[in-house]
Amino acid sequence: MPVGGTGRDRSYIYAQLSRHFMLPVLARLRTQRLFCRPSFARPLARQREDRGSLHSTATRSHPKMPIPPALLTPDLSTPSDGVYPQPLRQTLAGQTSQYITSTPSPLAAQQSKVPPPTSAVEASKRLAAWTAVDRHILPEHKVIGIGSGSTVPYVVERIVAQGKAVNKDRVFIPTGFQSKELIVNAELLLGDVDQYPVIDVTIDGADEVDHDLNCIKGGGGCHLREKVLAEAADTYVPTIERSAMIMRSTDYSFVLVADYRKNSKVLGTMFKQGIPIEVVPFAYTKILQNLHLLGSPRAVLRMAKAKAGPVVSDNGNFIIDAPFPEEMMQDPYTLLTRIKMLTGVVEVGLFCHMAKAAYFGNQDGSVTIKWHDGRVEQVQADKSPLAEKSQAEALGAAVAKLSASTLAP
């Protein structure tokens, strides 16, 4: 209903309406706290009474829960001041600062030396690695592939001993995480096979080597990348072998190093674990079934030792270990092709007709060298790199002693 009269009269009427109708409504809403409480139908005093009765009932029916000590004790490990929050983990061993606030200093290669061998087996590994490096990694080789395994640290150790002047222009290609860490810690230049698809020489370990230099690799789960680097280090001059009608290479640059336990006539004699086979996870069950039918009823998925579940390779795949009978292992190339034809198989840990030479360190300090053309060479203990190092150290000690005696009054 419109309100008539002058403007002054209308203002007076609006003020009276607000006073008699709107203010009581607002006061009622403020009292019941409509906008703050869900139980707006009850007065505020009634709500307080209800809360008090509930609190007294809960106190009578349940004993008071103790407050955890962690809530009573102030957290001194997470201060509020400072730029960075305190980490929840402890400082790593050898790490002086808990935060990386600047570019880390270059790695100290001298602090990550390979420890001296403590057993005859480790001494034989070092002997084989040093001899192979001295003979095959020459100053003119600029792109070098570094394999994986327990013998490879001694390979990198001997390469570093060749001097910074020789290694400054070299690029080293790793086959896995282990070899990459060895290269980086030794302050050598790290490369990738994408940049250098042709490699001068690749030196790698092996789980077992037969009389024809066929070998089993993949005990460490790196055989896919190891085979890529082995083929990249081979110039692949093709010839036809009439007996088997297979492609072979006459100019090899792939060298194996191992200890005397890995030297055998037939693969599978010493390495009983089986042939490592890298497979895609989607197809591993079907591949296991096919391997059982192929002649390996004991083929199993390799399980991890320090984690729940299977071993996962650097490529994100599963690994199957498939032992085959001796009669099938006598022809590893045929077995390789049959396994490789299974759908889902990424790579097989059989390296056939690929190695140029294999170096085996023996317990007596000698080195046995097997060549791809059937030659067998023996390096006596007094001619090995370790013997030469001992002679050099003895000569240096004698010279120092003589100098000291000469300068003495």
Coordinates of C-alpha atoms in Angstrom, one line a residue, residues 3-401:
V3 CA 2.2 5.8 1.6
G4 CA 1.0 9.3 0.7
G5 CA 2.1 12.8 2.0
T6 CA 5.2 14.8 1.6
G7 CA 8.7 13.4 1.7
R8 CA 9.1 14.3 5.4
D9 CA 5.9 12.5 6.2
R10 CA 7.0 9.4 4.4
S11 CA 10.4 9.3 6.2
Y12 CA 8.6 9.5 9.5
I13 CA 6.2 6.7 8.6
Y14 CA 9.1 4.4 7.5
A15 CA 11.0 5.0 10.8
Q16 CA 7.9 4.1 12.8
L17 CA 7.4 0.9 10.8
S18 CA 11.1 -0.2 11.3
R19 CA 10.9 0.6 15.0
H20 CA 7.7 -1.5 15.6
F21 CA 8.2 -4.4 13.2
M22 CA 11.8 -4.9 12.0
L23 CA 13.7 -4.3 15.2
P24 CA 11.8 -7.0 17.2
V25 CA 12.4 -9.5 14.4
L26 CA 16.1 -8.8 14.3
A27 CA 16.4 -9.1 18.1
R28 CA 14.6 -12.4 18.0
L29 CA 16.9 -13.8 15.4
R30 CA 20.0 -12.5 17.2
T31 CA 18.8 -14.2 20.4
Q32 CA 18.3 -17.6 18.7
R33 CA 21.5 -17.3 16.6
L34 CA 19.8 -18.5 13.5
F35 CA 22.9 -17.9 11.3
C36 CA 25.4 -19.6 13.7
R37 CA 23.6 -22.7 15.2
P38 CA 21.8 -25.5 13.5
S39 CA 19.3 -25.8 16.3
F40 CA 17.9 -22.4 15.8
A41 CA 14.4 -23.3 17.1
R42 CA 15.7 -23.5 20.7
P43 CA 16.7 -20.5 22.8
L44 CA 20.4 -20.0 23.5
A45 CA 20.1 -20.8 27.2
R46 CA 18.4 -24.1 26.4
Q47 CA 21.3 -25.1 24.1
R48 CA 23.8 -24.3 26.8
E49 CA 21.9 -26.4 29.3
D50 CA 21.9 -29.4 26.8
R51 CA 25.6 -29.1 26.2
G52 CA 26.3 -29.1 29.9
S53 CA 24.3 -32.2 30.5
L54 CA 26.0 -34.1 27.7
H55 CA 29.5 -33.1 29.0
S56 CA 28.6 -34.3 32.5
T57 CA 27.2 -37.6 31.2
A58 CA 30.3 -38.3 29.1
T59 CA 32.6 -37.5 32.0
R60 CA 30.7 -39.9 34.3
S61 CA 30.5 -42.8 31.8
H62 CA 34.1 -42.6 30.4
P63 CA 37.3 -41.9 32.2
K64 CA 39.4 -39.0 31.0
M65 CA 41.7 -40.0 28.2
P66 CA 45.4 -39.2 28.8
I67 CA 47.0 -36.7 26.5
P68 CA 49.8 -38.2 24.4
P69 CA 53.3 -37.0 25.5
A70 CA 53.9 -35.9 21.9
L71 CA 51.2 -33.3 22.3
L72 CA 52.5 -32.1 25.6
T73 CA 56.1 -31.9 24.6
P74 CA 57.0 -29.0 22.1
D75 CA 58.3 -30.3 18.8
L76 CA 61.8 -28.9 18.8
S77 CA 62.7 -30.6 15.5
T78 CA 60.2 -28.5 13.6
P79 CA 60.9 -24.9 14.4
S80 CA 58.6 -22.3 13.0
D81 CA 61.4 -19.9 12.1
G82 CA 63.9 -20.4 9.3
V83 CA 63.5 -20.5 5.5
Y84 CA 63.2 -24.3 5.2
P85 CA 61.2 -26.6 7.4
Q86 CA 63.1 -29.3 9.4
P87 CA 63.1 -32.6 7.5
L88 CA 61.4 -35.6 9.0
R89 CA 64.3 -37.9 8.2
Q90 CA 67.8 -37.9 9.7
T91 CA 70.8 -36.6 7.9
L92 CA 72.3 -39.1 5.6
A93 CA 75.6 -40.7 6.5
G94 CA 78.4 -38.4 5.5
Q95 CA 76.1 -35.5 4.7
T96 CA 77.1 -32.4 6.7
S97 CA 74.0 -30.3 5.8
Q98 CA 70.4 -31.3 6.0
Y99 CA 69.4 -29.1 3.0
I100 CA 70.9 -28.6 -0.4
T101 CA 71.0 -24.8 -0.6
S102 CA 73.7 -24.5 -3.3
T103 CA 75.3 -26.4 -6.1
P104 CA 77.0 -29.5 -4.7
S105 CA 80.8 -29.7 -4.9
P106 CA 82.3 -32.1 -7.5
L107 CA 82.4 -35.7 -6.4
A108 CA 85.7 -36.7 -4.9
A109 CA 86.9 -39.7 -6.9
Q110 CA 89.7 -40.4 -4.5
Q111 CA 87.3 -41.0 -1.7
S112 CA 85.4 -43.7 -3.6
K113 CA 88.2 -46.0 -4.5
V114 CA 87.5 -49.7 -4.9
P115 CA 88.5 -51.5 -1.7
P116 CA 91.3 -54.0 -2.1
P117 CA 90.2 -57.6 -2.7
T118 CA 89.7 -59.6 0.5
S119 CA 89.5 -63.1 -1.1
A120 CA 91.0 -65.2 -3.9
V121 CA 87.8 -64.7 -6.0
E122 CA 87.9 -60.9 -5.7
A123 CA 91.6 -60.9 -6.5
S124 CA 91.0 -63.0 -9.6
K125 CA 88.3 -60.6 -10.7
R126 CA 90.7 -57.6 -10.3
L127 CA 93.4 -59.5 -12.2
A128 CA 91.1 -60.3 -15.1
A129 CA 89.8 -56.7 -15.3
W130 CA 93.2 -55.0 -15.2
T131 CA 94.6 -57.3 -17.8
A132 CA 91.7 -56.7 -20.2
V133 CA 91.8 -52.9 -19.7
D134 CA 95.5 -52.8 -20.4
R135 CA 95.1 -54.8 -23.6
H136 CA 91.9 -53.5 -25.1
I137 CA 91.2 -49.9 -23.8
L138 CA 93.9 -48.1 -25.7
P139 CA 94.5 -44.3 -25.8
E140 CA 92.9 -44.0 -29.3
H141 CA 89.6 -45.4 -27.9
K142 CA 87.3 -42.4 -27.2
V143 CA 83.9 -44.0 -26.7
I144 CA 83.9 -46.9 -24.2
G145 CA 81.0 -49.0 -23.0
I146 CA 81.0 -50.0 -19.3
G147 CA 79.0 -53.1 -18.4
S148 CA 77.6 -54.3 -15.1
G149 CA 78.5 -56.8 -12.5
S150 CA 80.9 -57.5 -9.6
T151 CA 84.0 -57.3 -11.9
V152 CA 83.2 -53.9 -13.4
P153 CA 84.4 -51.8 -10.4
Y154 CA 87.9 -53.1 -11.1
V155 CA 87.5 -52.2 -14.7
V156 CA 86.7 -48.6 -13.9
E157 CA 89.5 -48.6 -11.3
R158 CA 92.0 -49.5 -13.9
I159 CA 90.7 -47.0 -16.4
V160 CA 91.1 -44.2 -13.9
A161 CA 94.6 -45.4 -13.3
Q162 CA 95.4 -44.6 -16.9
G163 CA 95.4 -40.9 -16.0
K164 CA 93.3 -37.8 -16.4
A165 CA 95.2 -36.8 -19.5
V166 CA 94.0 -39.9 -21.3
N167 CA 90.5 -39.9 -20.0
K168 CA 89.7 -36.2 -20.5
D169 CA 88.6 -36.7 -24.1
R170 CA 86.8 -40.0 -23.5
V171 CA 83.0 -40.7 -23.2
F172 CA 81.8 -43.7 -21.1
I173 CA 78.4 -45.3 -21.8
P174 CA 76.8 -47.2 -18.9
T175 CA 74.6 -50.3 -19.1
G176 CA 72.7 -49.7 -15.9
F177 CA 72.5 -47.8 -12.7
Q178 CA 75.6 -49.5 -11.1
S179 CA 77.9 -48.6 -14.0
K180 CA 76.5 -45.1 -14.2
E181 CA 77.3 -44.5 -10.6
L182 CA 80.8 -45.9 -11.1
I183 CA 81.4 -43.5 -14.0
V184 CA 80.1 -40.5 -12.2
N185 CA 82.0 -41.2 -8.9
A186 CA 85.2 -41.6 -10.9
E187 CA 84.7 -38.2 -12.5
L188 CA 84.6 -39.6 -16.0
L189 CA 82.5 -38.1 -18.8
L190 CA 79.1 -39.8 -18.9
G191 CA 77.4 -40.4 -22.3
D192 CA 74.4 -42.2 -23.8
V193 CA 74.0 -44.7 -26.6
D194 CA 71.6 -42.2 -28.2
Q195 CA 74.5 -39.8 -28.6
Y196 CA 77.1 -42.5 -29.5
P197 CA 75.5 -45.4 -31.3
V198 CA 78.9 -46.7 -32.4
I199 CA 81.2 -47.6 -29.5
D200 CA 85.0 -48.2 -29.8
V201 CA 85.0 -51.0 -27.2
T202 CA 82.7 -52.4 -24.5
I203 CA 84.0 -54.3 -21.6
D204 CA 81.6 -56.3 -19.4
G205 CA 81.3 -59.1 -17.0
A206 CA 79.6 -62.4 -17.4
D207 CA 77.8 -65.0 -15.3
E208 CA 79.2 -67.9 -17.3
V209 CA 81.2 -68.4 -20.6
D210 CA 81.5 -71.5 -22.6
H211 CA 84.3 -72.7 -24.9
D212 CA 82.9 -70.8 -27.9
L213 CA 82.7 -67.5 -25.9
N214 CA 78.9 -67.8 -25.8
C215 CA 77.9 -66.4 -22.4
I216 CA 75.0 -66.0 -20.0
K217 CA 74.4 -62.5 -18.7
G218 CA 71.6 -60.9 -16.8
G219 CA 72.2 -62.1 -13.2
G220 CA 72.0 -58.4 -12.3
G221 CA 69.0 -57.7 -14.6
C222 CA 70.8 -55.5 -17.1
H223 CA 71.2 -57.8 -20.0
L224 CA 69.0 -55.8 -22.4
R225 CA 71.2 -52.7 -22.2
E226 CA 74.3 -54.8 -22.0
K227 CA 73.4 -56.5 -25.3
V228 CA 72.7 -53.1 -26.9
L229 CA 76.2 -51.8 -26.0
A230 CA 77.8 -55.1 -27.0
E231 CA 76.3 -54.8 -30.5
A232 CA 77.1 -51.1 -30.6
A233 CA 80.8 -52.0 -30.0
D234 CA 80.8 -54.5 -32.9
T235 CA 81.5 -53.2 -36.4
Y236 CA 79.5 -56.1 -37.8
V237 CA 81.5 -57.2 -40.8
P238 CA 79.2 -60.0 -41.9
T239 CA 80.3 -63.4 -43.1
I240 CA 78.4 -66.6 -43.6
E241 CA 79.3 -69.6 -41.6
R242 CA 78.4 -72.5 -43.9
S243 CA 77.8 -75.1 -41.1
A244 CA 75.1 -73.2 -39.3
M245 CA 74.3 -70.5 -42.0
I246 CA 74.3 -67.7 -39.4
M247 CA 75.6 -64.2 -39.5
R248 CA 78.9 -63.7 -37.6
S249 CA 81.2 -60.8 -37.0
T250 CA 84.9 -60.9 -37.8
D251 CA 85.8 -57.6 -36.2
Y252 CA 84.8 -57.6 -32.5
S253 CA 85.1 -55.0 -29.8
F254 CA 83.2 -56.7 -27.0
V255 CA 85.4 -58.1 -24.2
L256 CA 84.4 -60.2 -21.2
V257 CA 86.1 -60.3 -17.8
A258 CA 85.3 -62.8 -15.1
D259 CA 86.9 -65.0 -12.5
Y260 CA 87.9 -68.7 -12.9
R261 CA 84.4 -69.9 -11.6
K262 CA 82.7 -68.6 -14.8
N263 CA 84.8 -70.6 -17.2
S264 CA 83.0 -73.7 -18.4
K265 CA 82.6 -75.9 -21.4
V266 CA 78.8 -75.9 -21.6
L267 CA 76.5 -73.0 -20.3
G268 CA 74.5 -73.9 -17.3
T269 CA 77.2 -76.0 -15.7
M270 CA 78.2 -73.4 -13.1
F271 CA 75.4 -70.9 -13.4
K272 CA 72.4 -73.0 -12.2
Q273 CA 70.0 -70.1 -11.8
G274 CA 68.9 -70.3 -15.5
I275 CA 68.8 -68.0 -18.5
P276 CA 67.6 -64.5 -17.5
I277 CA 64.7 -63.4 -19.7
E278 CA 63.3 -59.9 -19.6
V279 CA 59.6 -59.8 -20.3
V280 CA 56.8 -57.2 -20.3
P281 CA 54.8 -57.5 -17.1
F282 CA 51.5 -57.9 -19.0
A283 CA 52.6 -61.2 -20.6
Y284 CA 54.8 -62.9 -17.9
T285 CA 52.2 -65.6 -17.0
K286 CA 51.8 -66.7 -20.6
I287 CA 55.5 -66.6 -21.2
L288 CA 56.1 -68.8 -18.2
Q289 CA 53.7 -71.3 -19.6
N290 CA 55.4 -71.3 -23.0
L291 CA 58.8 -71.8 -21.4
H292 CA 57.5 -74.8 -19.5
L293 CA 56.4 -76.3 -22.8
L294 CA 59.7 -75.3 -24.5
G295 CA 61.8 -77.4 -22.1
S296 CA 62.2 -75.4 -18.9
P297 CA 59.6 -76.7 -16.4
R298 CA 61.4 -74.9 -13.5
A299 CA 61.2 -71.4 -15.1
V300 CA 60.1 -68.9 -12.4
L301 CA 59.6 -65.2 -12.0
R302 CA 62.6 -63.7 -10.3
M303 CA 61.5 -62.3 -6.9
A304 CA 63.1 -59.4 -5.1
K305 CA 65.2 -59.9 -1.9
A306 CA 64.6 -56.5 -0.3
K307 CA 61.1 -55.7 -1.5
A308 CA 57.8 -57.5 -1.7
G309 CA 57.1 -58.6 -5.3
P310 CA 59.2 -59.4 -8.4
V311 CA 62.4 -57.8 -9.5
V312 CA 61.8 -54.9 -11.9
S313 CA 64.5 -54.1 -14.4
D314 CA 65.8 -50.6 -15.2
N315 CA 63.4 -50.7 -18.1
G316 CA 60.3 -51.4 -16.0
N317 CA 60.1 -55.1 -17.0
F318 CA 60.0 -58.4 -15.1
I319 CA 62.7 -61.0 -15.3
I320 CA 62.2 -64.8 -15.6
D321 CA 65.0 -67.3 -14.8
A322 CA 64.6 -70.4 -17.0
P323 CA 67.0 -73.3 -16.5
F324 CA 67.2 -75.7 -19.5
P325 CA 68.7 -79.2 -19.7
E326 CA 72.4 -79.6 -20.9
E327 CA 71.5 -81.0 -24.3
M328 CA 69.6 -77.8 -25.1
M329 CA 72.3 -75.6 -23.7
Q330 CA 74.9 -77.2 -26.0
D331 CA 73.3 -75.2 -28.8
P332 CA 72.7 -71.8 -27.2
Y333 CA 72.1 -69.9 -30.5
T334 CA 69.1 -72.1 -31.4
L335 CA 67.7 -71.8 -27.9
L336 CA 68.1 -68.1 -28.1
T337 CA 66.1 -67.8 -31.3
R338 CA 63.3 -70.0 -29.9
I339 CA 63.0 -68.0 -26.7
K340 CA 63.2 -64.7 -28.5
M341 CA 60.3 -65.6 -30.8
L342 CA 57.9 -65.8 -27.8
T343 CA 55.5 -62.8 -27.8
G344 CA 56.3 -60.6 -24.8
V345 CA 59.9 -61.4 -24.5
V346 CA 62.0 -58.2 -24.5
E347 CA 65.5 -59.8 -24.4
V348 CA 67.3 -63.0 -23.6
G349 CA 70.4 -63.3 -21.5
L350 CA 72.2 -65.4 -24.0
F351 CA 75.1 -63.6 -25.9
C352 CA 76.1 -65.8 -28.8
H353 CA 78.9 -65.0 -31.3
M354 CA 79.5 -61.6 -29.9
A355 CA 82.6 -61.6 -27.7
K356 CA 86.1 -61.0 -29.0
A357 CA 87.9 -62.3 -26.0
A358 CA 87.2 -63.5 -22.4
Y359 CA 89.6 -62.9 -19.6
F360 CA 89.5 -65.2 -16.6
G361 CA 91.5 -64.5 -13.5
N362 CA 92.9 -67.6 -11.8
Q363 CA 93.7 -68.3 -8.2
D364 CA 97.4 -68.6 -8.8
G365 CA 97.6 -65.1 -10.1
S366 CA 97.7 -66.0 -13.8
V367 CA 95.1 -65.0 -16.4
T368 CA 93.5 -67.3 -19.0
I369 CA 92.5 -65.5 -22.2
K370 CA 90.1 -67.2 -24.7
W371 CA 89.8 -65.7 -28.2
H372 CA 86.9 -65.9 -30.6
D373 CA 89.0 -67.9 -33.1
G374 CA 89.6 -70.7 -30.6
R375 CA 93.1 -69.5 -29.3
V376 CA 93.8 -69.8 -25.6
E377 CA 96.5 -67.6 -24.1
Q378 CA 98.0 -67.8 -20.7
V379 CA 99.5 -64.8 -18.9
Q380 CA 101.7 -66.0 -16.1
A381 CA 101.5 -64.5 -12.6
D382 CA 104.8 -62.7 -12.9
K383 CA 103.7 -60.9 -16.1
S384 CA 100.3 -59.8 -14.9
P385 CA 99.4 -56.2 -14.0
L386 CA 99.3 -57.0 -10.3
A387 CA 102.8 -58.3 -10.4
E388 CA 104.0 -55.3 -12.4
K389 CA 102.4 -53.0 -9.8
S390 CA 104.0 -54.9 -7.0
Q391 CA 107.4 -54.7 -8.7
A392 CA 106.9 -51.0 -9.3
E393 CA 106.0 -50.4 -5.6
A394 CA 109.0 -52.4 -4.5
L395 CA 111.3 -50.4 -6.8
G396 CA 109.8 -47.2 -5.5
A397 CA 110.3 -48.2 -1.9
A398 CA 113.9 -49.2 -2.6
V399 CA 114.6 -45.9 -4.4
A400 CA 113.1 -44.0 -1.5
K401 CA 115.1 -45.9 1.0

